[in-house]
Short mmCIF file of C-alpha atoms in Angstrom, two decimals:
data_model
loop_
_atom_site.label_atom_id
_atom_site.label_comp_id
_atom_site.label_asym_id
_atom_site.label_seq_id
_atom_site.Cartn_x
_atom_site.Cartn_y
_atom_site.Cartn_z
CA LYS A 1 -47.90 20.65 -131.89
CA GLN A 2 -45.29 18.94 -134.28
CA ALA A 3 -45.88 21.09 -137.45
CA ASP A 4 -43.20 23.20 -138.87
CA VAL A 5 -46.12 26.19 -139.75
CA CYS A 6 -50.15 25.86 -139.73
CA THR A 7 -52.13 27.76 -142.42
CA VAL A 8 -55.57 29.34 -141.40
CA ASN A 9 -58.05 30.97 -143.34
CA SER A 10 -58.84 34.41 -141.36
CA ARG A 11 -57.81 36.25 -138.31
CA ALA A 12 -60.72 34.91 -136.26
CA THR A 13 -59.35 31.21 -137.11
CA LEU A 14 -55.71 32.04 -135.97
CA GLU A 15 -57.13 33.64 -132.64
CA ALA A 16 -59.15 30.00 -132.34
CA ALA A 17 -55.74 28.27 -133.09
CA SER A 18 -53.58 29.96 -130.92
CA LYS A 19 -55.87 29.40 -127.86
CA ILE A 20 -55.71 25.77 -128.80
CA CYS A 21 -51.63 25.85 -129.13
CA PRO A 22 -50.15 29.12 -127.94
CA ASN A 23 -46.80 28.32 -129.56
CA ALA A 24 -47.65 27.38 -133.06
CA LYS A 25 -46.48 28.76 -135.98
CA ILE A 26 -49.50 29.91 -137.50
CA LYS A 27 -49.69 31.80 -140.95
CA ILE A 28 -52.77 33.22 -142.80
CA ILE A 29 -53.38 32.08 -146.12
CA PRO A 30 -57.10 31.89 -147.12
CA PRO A 31 -58.77 29.97 -149.74
CA GLY A 32 -59.20 32.25 -153.20
CA VAL A 33 -62.08 33.03 -155.56
CA ASP A 34 -62.28 31.81 -159.15
CA LEU A 35 -62.16 35.07 -161.11
CA THR A 36 -62.52 33.25 -164.31
CA MET A 37 -66.09 31.51 -162.99
CA PHE A 38 -67.63 34.49 -160.94
CA LYS A 39 -67.89 37.94 -163.20
CA LYS A 40 -69.91 40.68 -163.41
CA ASN A 41 -70.57 40.09 -166.86
CA LYS A 42 -72.28 37.11 -166.06
CA TYR A 43 -75.97 39.12 -165.56
CA ASN A 44 -78.82 37.34 -166.64
CA LYS A 45 -82.33 39.29 -167.27
CA LYS A 46 -84.36 36.45 -168.11
CA TRP A 47 -83.43 34.63 -164.20
CA ARG A 48 -84.30 38.21 -162.70
CA GLU A 49 -87.63 37.89 -164.31
CA GLN A 50 -89.03 34.81 -163.04
CA PHE A 51 -89.47 37.08 -159.73
CA GLY A 52 -91.94 39.41 -161.46
CA ASP A 53 -91.39 43.34 -162.75
CA GLN A 54 -88.59 45.13 -161.66
CA PRO A 55 -87.96 42.79 -158.53
CA LYS A 56 -85.04 43.87 -155.91
CA ILE A 57 -83.14 40.55 -155.23
CA ILE A 58 -81.57 39.68 -152.06
CA LEU A 59 -79.34 36.49 -152.43
CA ALA A 60 -78.08 34.04 -149.45
CA VAL A 61 -76.14 31.17 -150.19
CA GLY A 62 -75.17 28.64 -148.07
CA ARG A 63 -76.19 25.37 -145.75
CA PHE A 64 -79.11 25.83 -144.10
CA ILE A 65 -77.65 25.21 -140.43
CA LYS A 66 -78.28 27.65 -137.41
CA TRP A 67 -74.96 29.44 -137.05
CA LYS A 68 -75.57 30.79 -140.74
CA GLY A 69 -78.07 32.70 -139.45
CA PHE A 70 -80.49 32.74 -142.14
CA GLU A 71 -83.63 33.45 -140.11
CA TYR A 72 -82.50 36.66 -139.73
CA ILE A 73 -82.92 37.34 -143.46
CA ILE A 74 -86.22 36.88 -143.30
CA LYS A 75 -87.17 38.64 -140.31
CA ALA A 76 -85.49 41.78 -142.12
CA LEU A 77 -87.62 41.53 -145.11
CA PRO A 78 -91.12 43.00 -143.68
CA LYS A 79 -89.14 46.49 -142.98
CA VAL A 80 -87.50 46.07 -146.63
CA LEU A 81 -90.55 45.53 -148.00
CA THR A 82 -92.46 48.99 -146.82
CA LYS A 83 -89.89 50.56 -149.11
CA PHE A 84 -89.29 48.01 -151.58
CA PRO A 85 -92.42 46.21 -152.09
CA THR A 86 -91.02 44.14 -155.08
CA ALA A 87 -88.32 42.95 -152.72
CA LYS A 88 -87.40 39.21 -153.00
CA VAL A 89 -85.12 37.06 -150.87
CA VAL A 90 -83.81 33.94 -152.71
CA LEU A 91 -82.31 31.29 -150.47
CA LEU A 92 -80.10 28.99 -152.10
CA GLY A 93 -79.06 25.61 -150.24
CA SER A 94 -80.44 23.10 -148.03
CA GLY A 95 -79.58 21.48 -144.66
CA PRO A 96 -81.39 20.59 -141.39
CA GLU A 97 -82.56 24.19 -141.11
CA GLU A 98 -84.87 24.33 -144.06
CA GLU A 99 -88.07 23.47 -142.29
CA ASN A 100 -87.47 26.07 -139.59
CA LEU A 101 -86.89 28.48 -142.35
CA ARG A 102 -89.99 27.67 -144.10
CA GLY A 103 -91.88 27.98 -141.36
CA LEU A 104 -90.91 31.36 -140.32
CA VAL A 105 -91.64 32.37 -143.65
CA GLN A 106 -95.23 31.03 -143.14
CA ARG A 107 -95.78 32.73 -140.04
CA LEU A 108 -94.60 36.07 -141.40
CA ASN A 109 -96.71 35.75 -144.57
CA LEU A 110 -93.87 36.09 -146.83
CA ASN A 111 -94.39 32.92 -149.21
CA LYS A 112 -94.69 35.46 -152.22
CA ASN A 113 -91.45 36.70 -151.28
CA VAL A 114 -88.97 34.00 -150.07
CA PHE A 115 -87.82 31.59 -152.63
CA PHE A 116 -85.83 28.03 -151.84
CA PRO A 117 -84.50 26.79 -155.07
CA GLY A 118 -82.52 24.35 -153.57
CA HIS A 119 -78.73 23.38 -155.08
CA ILE A 120 -77.66 24.81 -158.00
CA GLY A 121 -74.54 24.35 -160.26
CA SER A 122 -71.42 26.66 -160.41
CA GLU A 123 -72.11 28.29 -163.64
CA LYS A 124 -75.45 28.82 -162.80
CA LEU A 125 -74.78 30.13 -159.37
CA ALA A 126 -72.24 32.54 -161.28
CA GLN A 127 -75.31 34.08 -163.08
CA ILE A 128 -77.28 34.30 -159.92
CA TYR A 129 -74.46 35.89 -158.17
CA ALA A 130 -74.24 38.77 -160.94
CA SER A 131 -77.88 39.17 -161.31
CA SER A 132 -78.84 39.95 -157.65
CA ASP A 133 -78.90 43.26 -156.33
CA VAL A 134 -77.54 42.80 -153.12
CA VAL A 135 -75.64 39.31 -151.19
CA VAL A 136 -76.50 38.85 -147.45
CA SER A 137 -73.93 36.89 -144.99
CA SER A 138 -75.77 37.17 -141.55
CA SER A 139 -73.66 34.26 -139.59
CA ILE A 140 -73.96 34.14 -135.94
CA THR A 141 -71.66 32.85 -133.22
CA LEU A 142 -73.58 30.06 -131.30
CA ASN A 143 -73.19 30.60 -127.55
CA SER A 144 -73.37 27.03 -126.83
CA THR A 145 -70.44 25.63 -129.16
CA GLY A 146 -68.61 28.80 -130.38
CA GLU A 147 -69.20 27.72 -133.84
CA ARG A 148 -68.88 30.89 -136.19
CA GLU A 149 -68.08 31.67 -139.83
CA GLY A 150 -64.26 31.10 -140.43
CA LEU A 151 -64.00 33.24 -143.39
CA GLY A 152 -66.80 33.32 -145.95
CA ASN A 153 -66.36 32.23 -149.57
CA VAL A 154 -69.78 33.48 -150.61
CA MET A 155 -68.79 36.73 -150.06
CA LEU A 156 -66.03 36.48 -152.20
CA GLU A 157 -67.90 35.18 -155.19
CA ALA A 158 -70.29 37.80 -154.63
CA LEU A 159 -67.67 40.56 -154.83
CA ALA A 160 -65.96 38.83 -157.38
CA SER A 161 -69.29 39.28 -159.47
CA GLY A 162 -69.48 42.78 -158.76
CA THR A 163 -72.63 42.39 -156.42
CA PRO A 164 -72.73 44.65 -152.97
CA VAL A 165 -72.69 42.65 -149.92
CA VAL A 166 -74.39 43.15 -146.20
CA ALA A 167 -72.82 40.85 -143.86
CA SER A 168 -72.67 40.22 -140.01
CA ARG A 169 -69.75 41.38 -138.08
CA SER A 170 -68.91 37.94 -137.10
CA GLY A 171 -65.82 35.55 -137.20
CA GLY A 172 -63.62 36.00 -140.26
CA ILE A 173 -66.08 38.05 -142.21
CA ILE A 174 -64.50 41.23 -141.27
CA ASP A 175 -61.51 40.34 -143.00
CA ILE A 176 -63.42 40.71 -146.16
CA ILE A 177 -66.02 43.39 -145.51
CA ASP A 178 -64.99 46.13 -144.17
CA GLY A 179 -68.06 48.19 -143.61
CA TYR A 180 -67.22 50.70 -146.08
CA SER A 181 -65.68 49.92 -149.66
CA THR A 182 -66.31 46.15 -149.69
CA GLY A 183 -69.76 46.02 -148.23
CA LEU A 184 -71.79 46.74 -145.41
CA LEU A 185 -71.93 45.17 -141.91
CA PHE A 186 -74.26 44.69 -139.17
CA GLU A 187 -74.12 43.27 -135.68
CA GLU A 188 -75.02 39.62 -135.33
CA ARG A 189 -78.70 38.92 -134.95
CA ASN A 190 -79.88 42.39 -135.44
CA TYR A 191 -82.38 42.08 -137.98
CA LYS A 192 -83.79 45.66 -137.93
CA GLU A 193 -80.16 46.95 -138.62
CA LEU A 194 -79.68 44.42 -141.50
CA ALA A 195 -82.97 45.88 -142.94
CA THR A 196 -81.73 49.15 -142.77
CA LYS A 197 -78.54 48.39 -144.56
CA ILE A 198 -80.20 46.48 -147.34
CA THR A 199 -82.88 49.33 -147.81
CA TYR A 200 -79.73 51.61 -148.12
CA ILE A 201 -77.96 50.03 -150.63
CA LEU A 202 -81.24 49.30 -152.71
CA SER A 203 -82.03 53.06 -152.37
CA GLU A 204 -78.50 54.52 -153.49
CA LYS A 205 -77.15 53.76 -156.94
CA LYS A 206 -73.68 55.73 -156.02
CA LEU A 207 -73.36 53.32 -153.02
CA ARG A 208 -73.95 50.28 -154.89
CA GLU A 209 -71.31 51.38 -157.91
CA LYS A 210 -68.71 52.16 -155.12
CA LEU A 211 -69.38 48.89 -153.48
CA SER A 212 -69.30 46.88 -156.78
CA ARG A 213 -66.06 48.55 -157.50
CA GLY A 214 -64.24 48.14 -154.55
CA GLY A 215 -65.38 44.60 -153.87
CA LEU A 216 -64.13 43.46 -156.95
CA LYS A 217 -60.82 45.35 -156.47
CA PHE A 218 -60.16 43.91 -153.33
CA VAL A 219 -60.74 40.21 -154.64
CA LYS A 220 -58.64 40.76 -157.45
CA ASP A 221 -55.47 41.92 -155.09
CA LYS A 222 -56.14 39.88 -152.43
CA TYR A 223 -57.94 36.50 -152.96
CA ASP A 224 -57.21 35.68 -156.73
CA TRP A 225 -56.23 32.12 -156.77
CA LYS A 226 -53.02 32.71 -158.55
CA LYS A 227 -51.75 35.06 -155.55
CA ILE A 228 -52.91 32.30 -153.04
CA CYS A 229 -51.26 29.56 -154.82
CA GLN A 230 -48.48 31.77 -154.96
CA ASP A 231 -48.08 32.21 -151.39
CA LEU A 232 -48.66 28.76 -150.48
CA GLY A 233 -45.65 27.98 -152.88
CA ASP A 234 -43.74 30.37 -151.12
CA LEU A 235 -44.39 29.00 -147.71
CA TYR A 236 -43.42 25.44 -148.75
CA GLU A 237 -40.20 26.43 -150.37
CA LYS A 238 -39.42 28.17 -147.17
CA ILE A 239 -40.46 24.90 -144.91
CA ILE A 240 -38.29 22.89 -147.18
CA LYS A 241 -35.11 25.19 -146.69
CA SER A 242 -35.22 25.57 -143.21
#
């Protein structure tokens, strides 16, 4: 209440903050993405080869917690496999839901198709983004707590890497993924729709190219750290002079 201005990372967070303090001055200034780190040209053929002959790699990155919704990617995989038998899901990260996720993989008999590499350093992660066929963000809103995705840095990194994205229509995600030019959207928890969208991207080369171009242009225009830092600097100057 005493702040001259409050910054938030997305429209969804702005809405939540406004409910706490309706009279607050709030401005959206999101985090940026390091375009010198995440690049399309970091494609690593050798990394892909560990998943077999001509694999279709579906990547998800983040902490294994309930509202990240990783379970829906696993549930979507059987339907994807009917069209693409070489599809592999790579879940990068760790967290309290890991045991449950591994159990789900076991029950669905997907042990040969789902991989848990653990934590990966930034340089290697950049290569993995650029070498994957599609990146999925399947976050949900928890009814019990209201927790949801504030923005989604993983998607920014994926777009900067030129990799197509499929994401749930949840929280701040819609600030990044528009359902058309920067990536495809599906409804929270609807793993059947998710499977359809993944299959669509894997099937259509022109769509993949379109999303790759659109996503890269979007992050360069809106989320380059140089632009974000300039916006913050301008805000500081305005506050100092007021």
